[in-house]
Short mmCIF file of C-alpha atoms and ligand atoms in Angstrom, two decimals:
data_model
loop_
_atom_site.label_atom_id
_atom_site.label_comp_id
_atom_site.label_asym_id
_atom_site.label_seq_id
_atom_site.Cartn_x
_atom_site.Cartn_y
_atom_site.Cartn_z
CA MET A 1 8.88 -29.71 19.63
CA ALA A 2 12.41 -30.32 20.85
CA ALA A 3 12.21 -33.69 19.16
CA ALA A 4 11.52 -32.14 15.75
CA GLY A 5 15.16 -31.30 15.18
CA ARG A 6 16.20 -34.85 15.95
CA GLY A 7 13.76 -36.30 13.44
CA MET A 8 10.92 -38.64 14.16
CA GLN A 9 11.45 -42.09 15.60
CA VAL A 10 9.16 -44.72 14.08
CA ILE A 11 9.04 -47.73 16.36
CA SER A 12 7.18 -51.01 16.02
CA ASP A 13 8.68 -52.92 18.94
CA PRO A 14 6.87 -52.42 22.28
CA ALA A 15 10.01 -52.79 24.42
CA GLU A 16 11.84 -50.24 22.31
CA ALA A 17 8.89 -47.85 22.55
CA ARG A 18 8.88 -48.12 26.33
CA ARG A 19 12.64 -47.47 26.46
CA ALA A 20 12.21 -44.35 24.27
CA VAL A 21 9.52 -42.92 26.56
CA ARG A 22 11.53 -43.74 29.70
CA ALA A 23 14.67 -42.20 28.19
CA ALA A 24 12.86 -38.92 27.50
CA GLN A 25 11.41 -38.87 31.00
CA ALA A 26 14.84 -39.63 32.50
CA THR A 27 16.07 -36.32 31.08
CA GLY A 28 13.14 -34.51 32.68
CA GLN A 29 11.00 -34.29 29.56
CA ARG A 30 7.24 -34.69 29.87
CA VAL A 31 5.80 -37.15 27.38
CA GLY A 32 2.33 -36.85 25.82
CA LEU A 33 0.57 -39.79 24.18
CA VAL A 34 -1.94 -39.59 21.31
CA PRO A 35 -3.52 -42.97 20.53
CA THR A 36 -5.02 -43.22 17.02
CA MET A 37 -6.06 -45.74 14.41
CA GLY A 38 -4.35 -43.71 11.67
CA ALA A 39 -5.94 -42.19 8.54
CA LEU A 40 -4.97 -38.98 10.26
CA HIS A 41 -6.89 -35.74 9.81
CA ALA A 42 -6.92 -32.31 11.43
CA GLY A 43 -8.77 -33.72 14.46
CA HIS A 44 -5.89 -36.07 15.23
CA LEU A 45 -3.37 -33.33 14.52
CA ALA A 46 -5.15 -31.04 17.00
CA LEU A 47 -4.51 -33.69 19.66
CA VAL A 48 -0.85 -33.76 18.61
CA ALA A 49 -0.72 -29.95 18.87
CA ALA A 50 -2.37 -30.02 22.31
CA SER A 51 0.22 -32.53 23.47
CA GLN A 52 3.06 -30.50 22.00
CA SER A 53 1.86 -27.39 23.80
CA GLU A 54 2.19 -29.18 27.15
CA CYS A 55 4.79 -31.90 26.62
CA ALA A 56 8.39 -31.87 25.37
CA VAL A 57 7.90 -35.15 23.52
CA THR A 58 4.74 -36.35 21.79
CA ALA A 59 4.25 -40.02 21.03
CA VAL A 60 1.54 -40.95 18.54
CA THR A 61 0.34 -44.51 18.13
CA ILE A 62 -1.16 -45.88 14.93
CA PHE A 63 -2.91 -49.20 15.36
CA VAL A 64 -6.22 -50.36 13.92
CA ASN A 65 -7.28 -52.36 16.92
CA PRO A 66 -9.11 -55.52 15.86
CA SER A 67 -10.56 -56.19 19.32
CA GLN A 68 -12.78 -53.10 19.20
CA PHE A 69 -14.46 -54.10 15.91
CA ALA A 70 -17.30 -56.60 15.72
CA PRO A 71 -16.99 -59.24 12.97
CA HIS A 72 -19.49 -57.42 10.71
CA GLU A 73 -17.83 -54.02 11.15
CA ASP A 74 -15.27 -52.22 8.95
CA PHE A 75 -11.97 -53.56 10.36
CA GLN A 76 -10.77 -54.89 6.99
CA ARG A 77 -11.95 -51.86 5.08
CA TYR A 78 -10.64 -49.29 7.57
CA PRO A 79 -8.22 -46.94 5.73
CA ARG A 80 -4.49 -47.46 6.41
CA PRO A 81 -2.53 -44.74 4.55
CA LEU A 82 0.59 -45.25 6.65
CA GLU A 83 3.10 -43.27 4.55
CA GLU A 84 0.78 -40.26 4.40
CA ASP A 85 0.18 -40.48 8.13
CA LEU A 86 3.90 -40.56 8.86
CA ALA A 87 4.46 -37.56 6.56
CA LYS A 88 1.77 -35.59 8.43
CA LEU A 89 3.27 -36.49 11.79
CA ARG A 90 6.77 -35.64 10.61
CA ALA A 91 5.56 -32.26 9.35
CA ALA A 92 3.89 -31.67 12.72
CA GLY A 93 7.18 -32.28 14.53
CA THR A 94 6.10 -35.48 16.29
CA GLY A 95 8.90 -37.07 18.31
CA LEU A 96 7.88 -40.70 18.24
CA VAL A 97 5.39 -42.85 16.35
CA PHE A 98 4.53 -46.33 17.55
CA VAL A 99 3.22 -48.54 14.74
CA PRO A 100 3.03 -52.08 16.05
CA ASP A 101 2.13 -55.21 14.13
CA ARG A 102 -0.98 -56.97 15.28
CA SER A 103 1.17 -59.82 16.61
CA ALA A 104 3.16 -57.47 18.84
CA ILE A 105 -0.06 -56.35 20.55
CA TYR A 106 -1.96 -59.63 20.47
CA PRO A 107 0.64 -62.41 20.43
CA PRO A 108 -0.49 -66.03 20.40
CA GLY A 109 -2.03 -66.85 23.76
CA PHE A 110 -3.21 -63.32 24.46
CA SER A 111 -6.42 -63.67 26.47
CA THR A 112 -6.72 -60.92 29.10
CA TYR A 113 -9.28 -58.16 28.51
CA VAL A 114 -10.47 -55.19 30.51
CA GLU A 115 -14.07 -55.35 31.72
CA PRO A 116 -15.09 -51.76 30.94
CA PRO A 117 -16.80 -49.50 33.49
CA SER A 118 -20.58 -49.13 33.68
CA VAL A 119 -20.54 -45.94 31.62
CA ALA A 120 -19.65 -48.19 28.67
CA ALA A 121 -23.02 -49.95 28.86
CA PRO A 122 -25.52 -47.55 27.18
CA LEU A 123 -25.47 -46.03 23.68
CA GLU A 124 -22.40 -47.37 21.84
CA GLY A 125 -22.33 -50.22 24.34
CA VAL A 126 -25.77 -51.35 23.18
CA ILE A 127 -25.16 -50.97 19.46
CA ARG A 128 -21.55 -52.20 19.52
CA PRO A 129 -21.33 -54.86 22.24
CA GLY A 130 -17.70 -55.59 23.05
CA HIS A 131 -16.46 -52.34 21.51
CA PHE A 132 -15.41 -50.69 24.77
CA ARG A 133 -13.90 -53.92 26.06
CA GLY A 134 -11.59 -53.71 23.06
CA VAL A 135 -11.02 -49.98 23.51
CA ALA A 136 -10.26 -50.24 27.23
CA THR A 137 -7.93 -53.17 26.61
CA ILE A 138 -5.90 -51.46 23.90
CA VAL A 139 -5.75 -48.15 25.77
CA LEU A 140 -4.50 -49.89 28.91
CA LYS A 141 -1.91 -51.76 26.84
CA LEU A 142 -0.76 -48.56 25.12
CA PHE A 143 -0.45 -46.84 28.50
CA GLN A 144 1.78 -49.74 29.60
CA ILE A 145 3.89 -49.77 26.45
CA LEU A 146 4.22 -45.98 26.31
CA PRO A 147 4.11 -44.90 29.96
CA ALA A 148 3.49 -41.25 29.11
CA ASP A 149 2.65 -38.48 31.56
CA ARG A 150 -0.47 -37.34 29.72
CA ALA A 151 -2.77 -38.85 27.11
CA TYR A 152 -4.92 -36.90 24.68
CA PHE A 153 -8.36 -37.95 23.43
CA GLY A 154 -11.00 -36.22 21.33
CA GLN A 155 -14.43 -35.22 22.57
CA LYS A 156 -15.69 -36.55 19.22
CA ASP A 157 -15.73 -39.99 20.84
CA TYR A 158 -17.48 -38.75 23.95
CA GLN A 159 -18.39 -42.04 25.58
CA GLN A 160 -14.87 -43.30 24.96
CA THR A 161 -13.46 -40.36 26.96
CA LEU A 162 -15.69 -41.32 29.90
CA VAL A 163 -14.63 -44.96 29.66
CA VAL A 164 -10.93 -44.05 29.55
CA ARG A 165 -11.19 -41.53 32.41
CA ARG A 166 -13.06 -44.02 34.59
CA MET A 167 -10.56 -46.78 33.84
CA ALA A 168 -7.64 -44.45 34.63
CA THR A 169 -9.24 -43.61 37.98
CA ASP A 170 -10.34 -47.13 38.84
CA PHE A 171 -6.98 -48.69 37.98
CA ASP A 172 -4.90 -45.83 39.52
CA LEU A 173 -3.16 -45.30 36.20
CA PRO A 174 -0.35 -42.75 36.60
CA ILE A 175 -1.36 -40.73 33.56
CA GLU A 176 -3.39 -37.55 33.14
CA ILE A 177 -6.25 -37.78 30.65
CA ARG A 178 -6.89 -34.70 28.52
CA VAL A 179 -9.92 -34.26 26.28
CA CYS A 180 -9.75 -31.90 23.30
CA ASP A 181 -12.58 -30.23 21.39
CA THR A 182 -14.01 -31.82 18.27
CA VAL A 183 -12.51 -30.45 15.07
CA ARG A 184 -15.12 -29.85 12.37
CA GLU A 185 -15.37 -29.08 8.68
CA PRO A 186 -16.57 -25.54 7.89
CA ASP A 187 -20.12 -26.89 7.48
CA GLY A 188 -20.04 -28.50 10.92
CA LEU A 189 -19.36 -32.13 10.02
CA ALA A 190 -17.03 -33.62 12.62
CA LEU A 191 -13.80 -34.83 11.04
CA SER A 192 -13.60 -38.62 11.02
CA SER A 193 -11.45 -41.15 9.24
CA ARG A 194 -14.74 -42.73 8.17
CA ASN A 195 -15.90 -39.59 6.30
CA GLN A 196 -13.89 -40.78 3.33
CA TYR A 197 -16.38 -43.64 2.88
CA LEU A 198 -19.10 -41.08 2.07
CA SER A 199 -20.21 -40.38 -1.50
CA ALA A 200 -20.64 -36.71 -2.44
CA ALA A 201 -24.39 -36.94 -1.80
CA GLU A 202 -23.88 -38.71 1.55
CA ARG A 203 -21.26 -36.15 2.55
CA GLN A 204 -23.95 -33.50 2.05
CA GLN A 205 -26.50 -35.50 4.07
CA ALA A 206 -23.99 -36.02 6.88
CA THR A 207 -24.05 -32.32 7.83
CA ALA A 208 -27.48 -33.00 9.34
CA LEU A 209 -25.84 -34.57 12.40
CA TYR A 210 -24.33 -31.21 13.29
CA ARG A 211 -27.58 -29.38 12.53
CA SER A 212 -29.49 -31.83 14.70
CA LEU A 213 -27.13 -31.18 17.64
CA GLU A 214 -27.45 -27.44 17.05
CA ARG A 215 -31.23 -27.72 17.02
CA GLY A 216 -31.22 -29.62 20.31
CA ALA A 217 -28.88 -27.07 21.89
CA GLU A 218 -31.02 -24.20 20.65
CA LEU A 219 -34.17 -25.70 22.17
CA LEU A 220 -32.40 -26.28 25.48
CA ARG A 221 -31.11 -22.72 25.49
CA SER A 222 -34.62 -21.43 24.87
CA GLY A 223 -35.80 -23.29 27.99
CA GLN A 224 -37.26 -26.44 26.44
CA ARG A 225 -36.87 -29.31 28.94
CA SER A 226 -39.11 -31.96 27.43
CA ARG A 227 -36.96 -34.87 26.39
CA GLN A 228 -39.56 -35.99 23.90
CA SER A 229 -39.82 -32.59 22.18
CA ILE A 230 -36.06 -32.15 21.91
CA GLU A 231 -35.52 -35.69 20.62
CA HIS A 232 -38.34 -35.24 18.15
CA ALA A 233 -36.86 -32.01 16.77
CA MET A 234 -33.40 -33.58 16.52
CA ARG A 235 -34.81 -36.61 14.74
CA ASN A 236 -36.70 -34.38 12.30
CA GLU A 237 -33.46 -32.64 11.38
CA LEU A 238 -31.86 -35.99 10.49
CA GLU A 239 -34.87 -37.36 8.67
CA ALA A 240 -35.28 -34.16 6.65
CA ALA A 241 -31.83 -34.92 5.23
CA GLY A 242 -32.84 -38.49 4.43
CA ILE A 243 -31.04 -40.04 7.41
CA ASN A 244 -33.42 -42.68 8.73
CA ALA A 245 -31.02 -45.29 10.12
CA ILE A 246 -30.61 -43.63 13.51
CA ASP A 247 -28.98 -45.79 16.17
CA TYR A 248 -29.69 -43.29 18.95
CA ILE A 249 -30.37 -39.71 19.84
CA ALA A 250 -29.50 -39.21 23.51
CA ILE A 251 -29.89 -36.31 25.92
CA ALA A 252 -27.77 -37.47 28.80
CA ASN A 253 -25.91 -36.54 31.94
CA PRO A 254 -22.38 -35.60 30.81
CA GLU A 255 -20.71 -37.65 33.57
CA THR A 256 -22.85 -40.77 33.78
CA LEU A 257 -24.77 -40.75 30.47
CA ALA A 258 -27.92 -41.38 32.53
CA GLU A 259 -31.08 -40.20 30.79
CA THR A 260 -33.49 -38.94 33.42
CA PRO A 261 -37.09 -38.16 32.36
CA GLU A 262 -36.63 -34.51 33.33
CA VAL A 263 -33.82 -32.86 31.33
CA GLN A 264 -31.43 -30.87 33.53
CA LEU A 265 -28.44 -28.85 32.35
CA PRO A 266 -25.66 -29.54 31.76
CA VAL A 267 -26.38 -32.32 29.29
CA VAL A 268 -24.57 -33.97 26.46
CA LEU A 269 -26.47 -34.52 23.23
CA LEU A 270 -25.25 -37.59 21.37
CA ILE A 271 -26.15 -38.97 17.96
CA ALA A 272 -25.19 -42.13 16.12
CA ALA A 273 -26.62 -42.73 12.67
CA ARG A 274 -25.82 -44.45 9.43
CA VAL A 275 -25.48 -42.42 6.27
CA GLY A 276 -25.52 -44.99 3.51
CA THR A 277 -23.34 -47.75 4.92
CA THR A 278 -21.18 -45.38 6.96
CA ARG A 279 -21.82 -45.11 10.67
CA LEU A 280 -21.19 -41.63 12.07
CA ILE A 281 -21.27 -40.34 15.65
CA ASP A 282 -21.21 -36.82 17.04
CA ASN A 283 -22.04 -35.01 20.26
CA ARG A 284 -22.33 -31.64 21.88
CA ILE A 285 -22.37 -30.49 25.49
CA VAL A 286 -24.95 -27.89 26.52
CA HIS A 287 -24.25 -25.99 29.74
P1 AMP B 1 -9.39 -42.73 15.98
O1 AMP B 1 -8.22 -42.71 15.06
O2 AMP B 1 -10.71 -42.57 15.29
O3 AMP B 1 -9.36 -43.89 16.95
O4 AMP B 1 -9.26 -41.43 16.87
C1 AMP B 1 -8.09 -41.20 17.61
C2 AMP B 1 -8.32 -40.03 18.54
O5 AMP B 1 -8.64 -38.87 17.76
C3 AMP B 1 -9.51 -40.26 19.49
O6 AMP B 1 -9.18 -39.73 20.76
C4 AMP B 1 -10.60 -39.46 18.81
O7 AMP B 1 -11.59 -39.02 19.71
C5 AMP B 1 -9.82 -38.31 18.25
N1 AMP B 1 -10.58 -37.66 17.17
C6 AMP B 1 -11.17 -38.27 16.11
N2 AMP B 1 -11.83 -37.36 15.36
C7 AMP B 1 -11.66 -36.17 15.96
C8 AMP B 1 -12.11 -34.84 15.69
N3 AMP B 1 -12.87 -34.56 14.64
N4 AMP B 1 -11.75 -33.86 16.55
C9 AMP B 1 -10.98 -34.13 17.63
N5 AMP B 1 -10.52 -35.35 17.94
C10 AMP B 1 -10.86 -36.36 17.13
#
């Protein structure tokens, strides 16, 4: 918040970004990092607020990372409302925004990638091969460019939080990883930059992801432990809304994402499905 009075620095040069972070730390200020792909919504801003509550300076990055998109995915189409994003961050009192060009992150000759940990293999790893390689690579690079004290991620991208935590541990990265709750619309739909692709009818259908997670949680709370029964009920909830393109419904160990035949609490319920042409993911932990 201290940075609010000084205005917001918008930086595109990696070396300058690193100097800005180091300069804040040299005066004893803790720096929090919030990596994003922009098209900011209240979910992103909750991460900014979480950082601001713990850190004197909050650095937000906006970069639509090409290496985490497969060729057939929505990299070109991904929304990039930069001026609106900057206005939101300014209003939130953000200290620093890093908005690099693609060539600053992936200059000619760039060819080193992170081999992601084993928790990257199931679920998204099956449907989006190479996705977490791109995620781990950009996150590691951003941690290098903006050597913050803490980094804030959303539970919305549950598997991503496991990948980032594991990488931070395995590579001894001197940064604390914080995970913040998923911010939802009043009807339960998890906020996502991709929600703006949805037509009005699809937006209505999309609420079934939340209902499906609720249904799974309710069954677990009532003592149901049959994976098949829970999955079936969750699938019904999606199909009843006309969502048939389901990539996965998982009932998994929250740490490893392993799916043992016998369901044991705590578990994380995870869904990925396409509503029209828009791919949505959501999850919920049940203790
Ligand atoms: P993205 O811009 O989609 O790469 O997301 C940037 C960060 O915001 C990631 O850590 C996401 O998990 C997080 N995020 C996205 N949507 C939400 C949400 N609805 N609630 C909380 N965090 C979110």
